[in-house]
Amino acid sequence: MSLNRTLSLTAVALAALACTAPIVSAADLAPVSKAPEAESPLTPHSPWQIRARALGVVTRDSGKVDGIAGSGLSSSDSVTPELDFSYYFTDNIAAELILGTTSSRIDGKGSIAGLGNIGKTWILPPTLTLQYHFTDLGAFKPYVGAGINYTAFYNQSARGAATDLDVKNTFGAALQVGFDYMIDQHWGFNFDVKKLYLRPDFEATVGGARVKGSAKLDPWLIGTGVTYRF
């Protein structure tokens, strides 16, 4: 084979290699496609929830003074702001603690109605309930609950014919029913009704005589407000 032919074949081979080099390089540099990542599950709710409510306190208006036939007592109703905190052990089971305070005017009824206003006291009734929440109704989430209440009476003052008033702190049972209507993952509206069985004893000095008795308050706590789930 002549030298000129050898050089010609070599030049053709080099030209062919030069033409294919960009193709090989581009193929080598092409990004490797990745399989799409699976979507991560939604972050679970925090177990904590808080509500702010306007609370109406409607009492039973019953009671008596020991040793005075036909005596009765009347306690005024009120509206007060209230906060509650809930902790969810599961999606269905939660514990709720309510915190709020209000005042109540105490008047004589029945045979002692002539005494008029006997006094006034502030009431602090923290209530702890264990609740069952129904979770299969979409945004509408009703619940029922039962628990215990401890009511403290403070800043007590006697009025009118009474010169001293001492309403005793007491425990009582609590029943509850209500619902949340959630407008998104965190915010919702709430309506709640509780029945407290609250019957404190009291002592008072009326006309210089020391008297004792019991008040059957048994209030309804009717509240509405907003819910925030963390």
mmCIF file of C-alpha atoms in Angstrom:
data_model
loop_
_atom_site.group_PDB
_atom_site.id
_atom_site.type_symbol
_atom_site.label_atom_id
_atom_site.label_comp_id
_atom_site.label_asym_id
_atom_site.label_seq_id
_atom_site.Cartn_x
_atom_site.Cartn_y
_atom_site.Cartn_z
ATOM 1 C CA MET A 1 0.000 0.000 0.000
ATOM 2 C CA SER A 2 1.398 3.389 -1.004
ATOM 3 C CA LEU A 3 2.188 6.021 1.560
ATOM 4 C CA ASN A 4 -0.350 8.419 0.039
ATOM 5 C CA ARG A 5 -3.181 5.859 0.362
ATOM 6 C CA THR A 6 -2.248 5.132 3.967
ATOM 7 C CA LEU A 7 -2.352 8.822 4.821
ATOM 8 C CA SER A 8 -5.724 9.203 3.095
ATOM 9 C CA LEU A 9 -7.291 6.341 5.097
ATOM 10 C CA THR A 10 -5.892 7.760 8.318
ATOM 11 C CA ALA A 11 -7.365 11.189 7.593
ATOM 12 C CA VAL A 12 -10.800 9.643 6.881
ATOM 13 C CA ALA A 13 -10.699 7.701 10.178
ATOM 14 C CA LEU A 14 -9.748 10.823 12.155
ATOM 15 C CA ALA A 15 -12.548 12.806 10.528
ATOM 16 C CA ALA A 16 -15.080 10.119 11.400
ATOM 17 C CA LEU A 17 -13.857 10.046 14.993
ATOM 18 C CA ALA A 18 -14.121 13.837 15.219
ATOM 19 C CA CYS A 19 -17.743 13.687 14.028
ATOM 20 C CA THR A 20 -18.757 11.075 16.592
ATOM 21 C CA ALA A 21 -16.934 12.639 19.540
ATOM 22 C CA PRO A 22 -19.587 15.329 20.261
ATOM 23 C CA ILE A 23 -22.307 12.671 20.183
ATOM 24 C CA VAL A 24 -20.476 10.509 22.693
ATOM 25 C CA SER A 25 -19.701 13.538 24.876
ATOM 26 C CA ALA A 26 -23.293 14.731 24.833
ATOM 27 C CA ALA A 27 -24.494 11.246 25.736
ATOM 28 C CA ASP A 28 -21.989 11.092 28.591
ATOM 29 C CA LEU A 29 -23.084 14.505 29.929
ATOM 30 C CA ALA A 30 -26.853 13.912 29.667
ATOM 31 C CA PRO A 31 -28.454 14.086 33.161
ATOM 32 C CA VAL A 32 -29.646 10.846 34.617
ATOM 33 C CA SER A 33 -33.403 11.057 35.207
ATOM 34 C CA LYS A 34 -34.534 10.167 38.717
ATOM 35 C CA ALA A 35 -37.685 8.362 39.689
ATOM 36 C CA PRO A 36 -40.193 10.785 41.253
ATOM 37 C CA GLU A 37 -40.067 10.773 45.033
ATOM 38 C CA ALA A 38 -43.148 9.593 46.846
ATOM 39 C CA GLU A 39 -45.096 12.368 48.566
ATOM 40 C CA SER A 40 -44.477 12.541 52.288
ATOM 41 C CA PRO A 41 -47.517 11.951 54.502
ATOM 42 C CA LEU A 42 -49.250 14.953 56.053
ATOM 43 C CA THR A 43 -47.754 16.136 59.294
ATOM 44 C CA PRO A 44 -49.966 14.841 62.114
ATOM 45 C CA HIS A 45 -51.824 17.273 64.342
ATOM 46 C CA SER A 46 -50.292 18.382 67.577
ATOM 47 C CA PRO A 47 -52.192 16.835 70.513
ATOM 48 C CA TRP A 48 -52.887 20.333 71.884
ATOM 49 C CA GLN A 49 -55.956 22.484 71.238
ATOM 50 C CA ILE A 50 -57.188 25.778 72.690
ATOM 51 C CA ARG A 51 -60.571 27.489 72.598
ATOM 52 C CA ALA A 52 -61.768 30.986 73.513
ATOM 53 C CA ARG A 53 -65.459 31.224 74.310
ATOM 54 C CA ALA A 54 -68.123 33.559 75.614
ATOM 55 C CA LEU A 55 -69.792 31.640 78.428
ATOM 56 C CA GLY A 56 -73.281 32.078 79.838
ATOM 57 C CA VAL A 57 -73.713 30.851 83.423
ATOM 58 C CA VAL A 58 -77.352 29.994 84.225
ATOM 59 C CA THR A 59 -77.949 28.825 87.805
ATOM 60 C CA ARG A 60 -80.754 26.741 89.263
ATOM 61 C CA ASP A 61 -81.731 29.369 91.869
ATOM 62 C CA SER A 62 -82.380 27.055 94.769
ATOM 63 C CA GLY A 63 -81.187 26.601 98.336
ATOM 64 C CA LYS A 64 -82.214 27.082 101.940
ATOM 65 C CA VAL A 65 -81.219 28.428 105.318
ATOM 66 C CA ASP A 66 -81.227 25.716 107.991
ATOM 67 C CA GLY A 67 -83.959 26.145 110.601
ATOM 68 C CA ILE A 68 -85.993 28.700 108.638
ATOM 69 C CA ALA A 69 -89.056 27.112 107.015
ATOM 70 C CA GLY A 70 -89.781 28.174 103.455
ATOM 71 C CA SER A 71 -86.433 29.931 103.051
ATOM 72 C CA GLY A 72 -84.772 30.040 99.656
ATOM 73 C CA LEU A 73 -81.828 31.579 97.823
ATOM 74 C CA SER A 74 -81.382 33.099 94.379
ATOM 75 C CA SER A 75 -78.076 33.454 92.505
ATOM 76 C CA SER A 76 -77.717 35.786 89.550
ATOM 77 C CA ASP A 77 -76.841 34.580 86.048
ATOM 78 C CA SER A 78 -73.846 36.014 84.183
ATOM 79 C CA VAL A 79 -71.839 36.066 80.962
ATOM 80 C CA THR A 80 -68.058 35.800 81.112
ATOM 81 C CA PRO A 81 -65.039 35.057 78.859
ATOM 82 C CA GLU A 82 -63.554 31.584 79.186
ATOM 83 C CA LEU A 83 -60.492 29.670 77.947
ATOM 84 C CA ASP A 84 -60.142 25.920 77.663
ATOM 85 C CA PHE A 85 -57.211 23.673 76.856
ATOM 86 C CA SER A 86 -57.542 20.183 75.398
ATOM 87 C CA TYR A 87 -55.035 17.361 75.034
ATOM 88 C CA TYR A 88 -55.780 14.532 72.583
ATOM 89 C CA PHE A 89 -54.529 11.114 73.666
ATOM 90 C CA THR A 90 -55.912 9.676 70.411
ATOM 91 C CA ASP A 91 -58.048 11.094 67.594
ATOM 92 C CA ASN A 92 -61.135 10.203 69.641
ATOM 93 C CA ILE A 93 -60.123 10.592 73.299
ATOM 94 C CA ALA A 94 -59.217 13.972 74.807
ATOM 95 C CA ALA A 95 -59.078 15.730 78.168
ATOM 96 C CA GLU A 96 -60.306 19.316 78.518
ATOM 97 C CA LEU A 97 -59.664 21.875 81.272
ATOM 98 C CA ILE A 98 -61.758 25.065 81.339
ATOM 99 C CA LEU A 99 -60.667 28.248 83.088
ATOM 100 C CA GLY A 100 -62.868 31.248 83.726
ATOM 101 C CA THR A 101 -64.262 33.340 86.530
ATOM 102 C CA THR A 102 -67.464 35.258 87.158
ATOM 103 C CA SER A 103 -69.387 36.961 89.960
ATOM 104 C CA SER A 104 -72.779 36.120 91.423
ATOM 105 C CA ARG A 105 -75.255 38.141 93.494
ATOM 106 C CA ILE A 106 -77.065 36.214 96.248
ATOM 107 C CA ASP A 107 -80.626 37.187 97.240
ATOM 108 C CA GLY A 108 -83.117 35.811 99.730
ATOM 109 C CA LYS A 109 -86.228 34.006 98.438
ATOM 110 C CA GLY A 110 -89.376 32.583 99.941
ATOM 111 C CA SER A 111 -89.782 33.355 103.612
ATOM 112 C CA ILE A 112 -86.563 35.407 103.651
ATOM 113 C CA ALA A 113 -87.264 37.383 100.474
ATOM 114 C CA GLY A 114 -87.535 40.503 102.631
ATOM 115 C CA LEU A 115 -83.784 40.361 103.255
ATOM 116 C CA GLY A 116 -83.191 41.275 99.625
ATOM 117 C CA ASN A 117 -79.572 41.193 98.572
ATOM 118 C CA ILE A 118 -77.550 39.135 101.076
ATOM 119 C CA GLY A 119 -74.166 39.358 99.399
ATOM 120 C CA LYS A 120 -71.937 38.852 96.403
ATOM 121 C CA THR A 121 -69.160 36.400 95.606
ATOM 122 C CA TRP A 122 -66.718 35.717 92.803
ATOM 123 C CA ILE A 123 -66.623 32.169 91.473
ATOM 124 C CA LEU A 124 -63.676 30.257 89.972
ATOM 125 C CA PRO A 125 -64.893 26.870 88.661
ATOM 126 C CA PRO A 126 -62.034 24.974 86.914
ATOM 127 C CA THR A 127 -63.558 21.864 85.342
ATOM 128 C CA LEU A 128 -61.739 18.823 83.945
ATOM 129 C CA THR A 129 -63.592 16.487 81.580
ATOM 130 C CA LEU A 130 -62.675 13.364 79.630
ATOM 131 C CA GLN A 131 -64.215 13.504 76.154
ATOM 132 C CA TYR A 132 -65.061 11.200 73.271
ATOM 133 C CA HIS A 133 -64.849 12.896 69.844
ATOM 134 C CA PHE A 134 -66.679 11.543 66.794
ATOM 135 C CA THR A 135 -64.355 11.860 63.786
ATOM 136 C CA ASP A 136 -66.276 10.315 60.860
ATOM 137 C CA LEU A 137 -68.519 13.313 60.042
ATOM 138 C CA GLY A 138 -66.072 15.474 58.104
ATOM 139 C CA ALA A 139 -65.706 19.059 59.313
ATOM 140 C CA PHE A 140 -68.485 18.533 61.880
ATOM 141 C CA LYS A 141 -66.899 17.025 65.007
ATOM 142 C CA PRO A 142 -69.315 16.448 67.906
ATOM 143 C CA TYR A 143 -68.197 15.205 71.316
ATOM 144 C CA VAL A 144 -69.501 14.176 74.726
ATOM 145 C CA GLY A 145 -67.723 14.319 78.053
ATOM 146 C CA ALA A 146 -67.907 13.841 81.801
ATOM 147 C CA GLY A 147 -65.652 14.898 84.615
ATOM 148 C CA ILE A 148 -65.129 16.772 87.857
ATOM 149 C CA ASN A 149 -65.386 20.378 88.951
ATOM 150 C CA TYR A 150 -63.798 22.223 91.866
ATOM 151 C CA THR A 151 -65.348 25.607 92.551
ATOM 152 C CA ALA A 152 -63.640 28.240 94.666
ATOM 153 C CA PHE A 153 -65.562 31.234 96.036
ATOM 154 C CA TYR A 154 -63.485 34.357 96.668
ATOM 155 C CA ASN A 155 -63.813 38.115 97.247
ATOM 156 C CA GLN A 156 -67.034 37.470 99.162
ATOM 157 C CA SER A 157 -68.918 40.392 100.647
ATOM 158 C CA ALA A 158 -72.088 40.571 102.746
ATOM 159 C CA ARG A 159 -74.816 43.084 101.926
ATOM 160 C CA GLY A 160 -77.964 44.486 103.527
ATOM 161 C CA ALA A 161 -78.999 42.695 106.709
ATOM 162 C CA ALA A 162 -76.071 40.268 106.417
ATOM 163 C CA THR A 163 -72.816 41.306 108.065
ATOM 164 C CA ASP A 164 -70.761 38.272 107.123
ATOM 165 C CA LEU A 165 -70.855 35.705 104.295
ATOM 166 C CA ASP A 166 -68.761 32.586 103.773
ATOM 167 C CA VAL A 167 -69.620 30.269 100.863
ATOM 168 C CA LYS A 168 -67.542 27.100 101.083
ATOM 169 C CA ASN A 169 -65.403 25.766 98.229
ATOM 170 C CA THR A 170 -66.731 22.472 96.899
ATOM 171 C CA PHE A 171 -66.346 19.633 94.393
ATOM 172 C CA GLY A 172 -69.016 18.608 91.911
ATOM 173 C CA ALA A 173 -69.649 16.412 88.875
ATOM 174 C CA ALA A 174 -69.789 17.735 85.296
ATOM 175 C CA LEU A 175 -71.476 16.503 82.108
ATOM 176 C CA GLN A 176 -70.768 17.942 78.663
ATOM 177 C CA VAL A 177 -71.895 17.893 75.038
ATOM 178 C CA GLY A 178 -70.722 20.050 72.145
ATOM 179 C CA PHE A 179 -69.197 20.223 68.701
ATOM 180 C CA ASP A 180 -66.454 21.859 66.666
ATOM 181 C CA TYR A 181 -66.981 22.817 63.026
ATOM 182 C CA MET A 182 -63.529 23.033 61.434
ATOM 183 C CA ILE A 183 -63.049 25.483 58.564
ATOM 184 C CA ASP A 184 -59.476 24.336 57.880
ATOM 185 C CA GLN A 185 -56.748 22.201 59.454
ATOM 186 C CA HIS A 186 -56.345 24.518 62.458
ATOM 187 C CA TRP A 187 -59.342 26.856 62.874
ATOM 188 C CA GLY A 188 -62.958 26.133 63.716
ATOM 189 C CA PHE A 189 -66.111 27.256 65.505
ATOM 190 C CA ASN A 190 -67.256 25.703 68.774
ATOM 191 C CA PHE A 191 -70.530 25.329 70.672
ATOM 192 C CA ASP A 192 -70.497 23.685 74.084
ATOM 193 C CA VAL A 193 -72.937 22.977 76.942
ATOM 194 C CA LYS A 194 -71.936 21.767 80.401
ATOM 195 C CA LYS A 195 -74.045 20.895 83.422
ATOM 196 C CA LEU A 196 -72.306 21.273 86.797
ATOM 197 C CA TYR A 197 -73.729 19.718 89.940
ATOM 198 C CA LEU A 198 -72.636 22.368 92.415
ATOM 199 C CA ARG A 199 -74.151 22.584 95.921
ATOM 200 C CA PRO A 200 -71.928 24.551 98.303
ATOM 201 C CA ASP A 201 -72.600 25.061 101.996
ATOM 202 C CA PHE A 202 -72.483 28.564 103.440
ATOM 203 C CA GLU A 203 -72.483 30.453 106.713
ATOM 204 C CA ALA A 204 -73.667 34.014 107.269
ATOM 205 C CA THR A 205 -74.416 36.453 110.043
ATOM 206 C CA VAL A 206 -77.857 38.005 109.606
ATOM 207 C CA GLY A 207 -79.300 40.403 112.180
ATOM 208 C CA GLY A 208 -76.597 39.365 114.633
ATOM 209 C CA ALA A 209 -77.525 35.653 114.385
ATOM 210 C CA ARG A 210 -75.228 33.063 112.829
ATOM 211 C CA VAL A 211 -77.031 30.975 110.192
ATOM 212 C CA LYS A 212 -76.022 28.076 107.971
ATOM 213 C CA GLY A 213 -77.449 26.521 104.850
ATOM 214 C CA SER A 214 -76.745 25.193 101.363
ATOM 215 C CA ALA A 215 -77.150 26.620 97.893
ATOM 216 C CA LYS A 216 -78.155 24.415 94.952
ATOM 217 C CA LEU A 217 -76.496 26.295 92.100
ATOM 218 C CA ASP A 218 -76.260 23.399 89.568
ATOM 219 C CA PRO A 219 -75.420 25.847 86.765
ATOM 220 C CA TRP A 220 -75.633 25.356 83.017
ATOM 221 C CA LEU A 221 -72.505 26.630 81.258
ATOM 222 C CA ILE A 222 -73.432 27.515 77.669
ATOM 223 C CA GLY A 223 -70.506 28.634 75.523
ATOM 224 C CA THR A 224 -69.652 29.520 71.947
ATOM 225 C CA GLY A 225 -66.385 30.646 70.423
ATOM 226 C CA VAL A 226 -63.404 29.709 68.277
ATOM 227 C CA THR A 227 -61.180 26.635 68.245
ATOM 228 C CA TYR A 228 -57.497 26.467 67.326
ATOM 229 C CA ARG A 229 -55.789 23.079 66.854
ATOM 230 C CA PHE A 230 -51.993 23.263 66.918
#
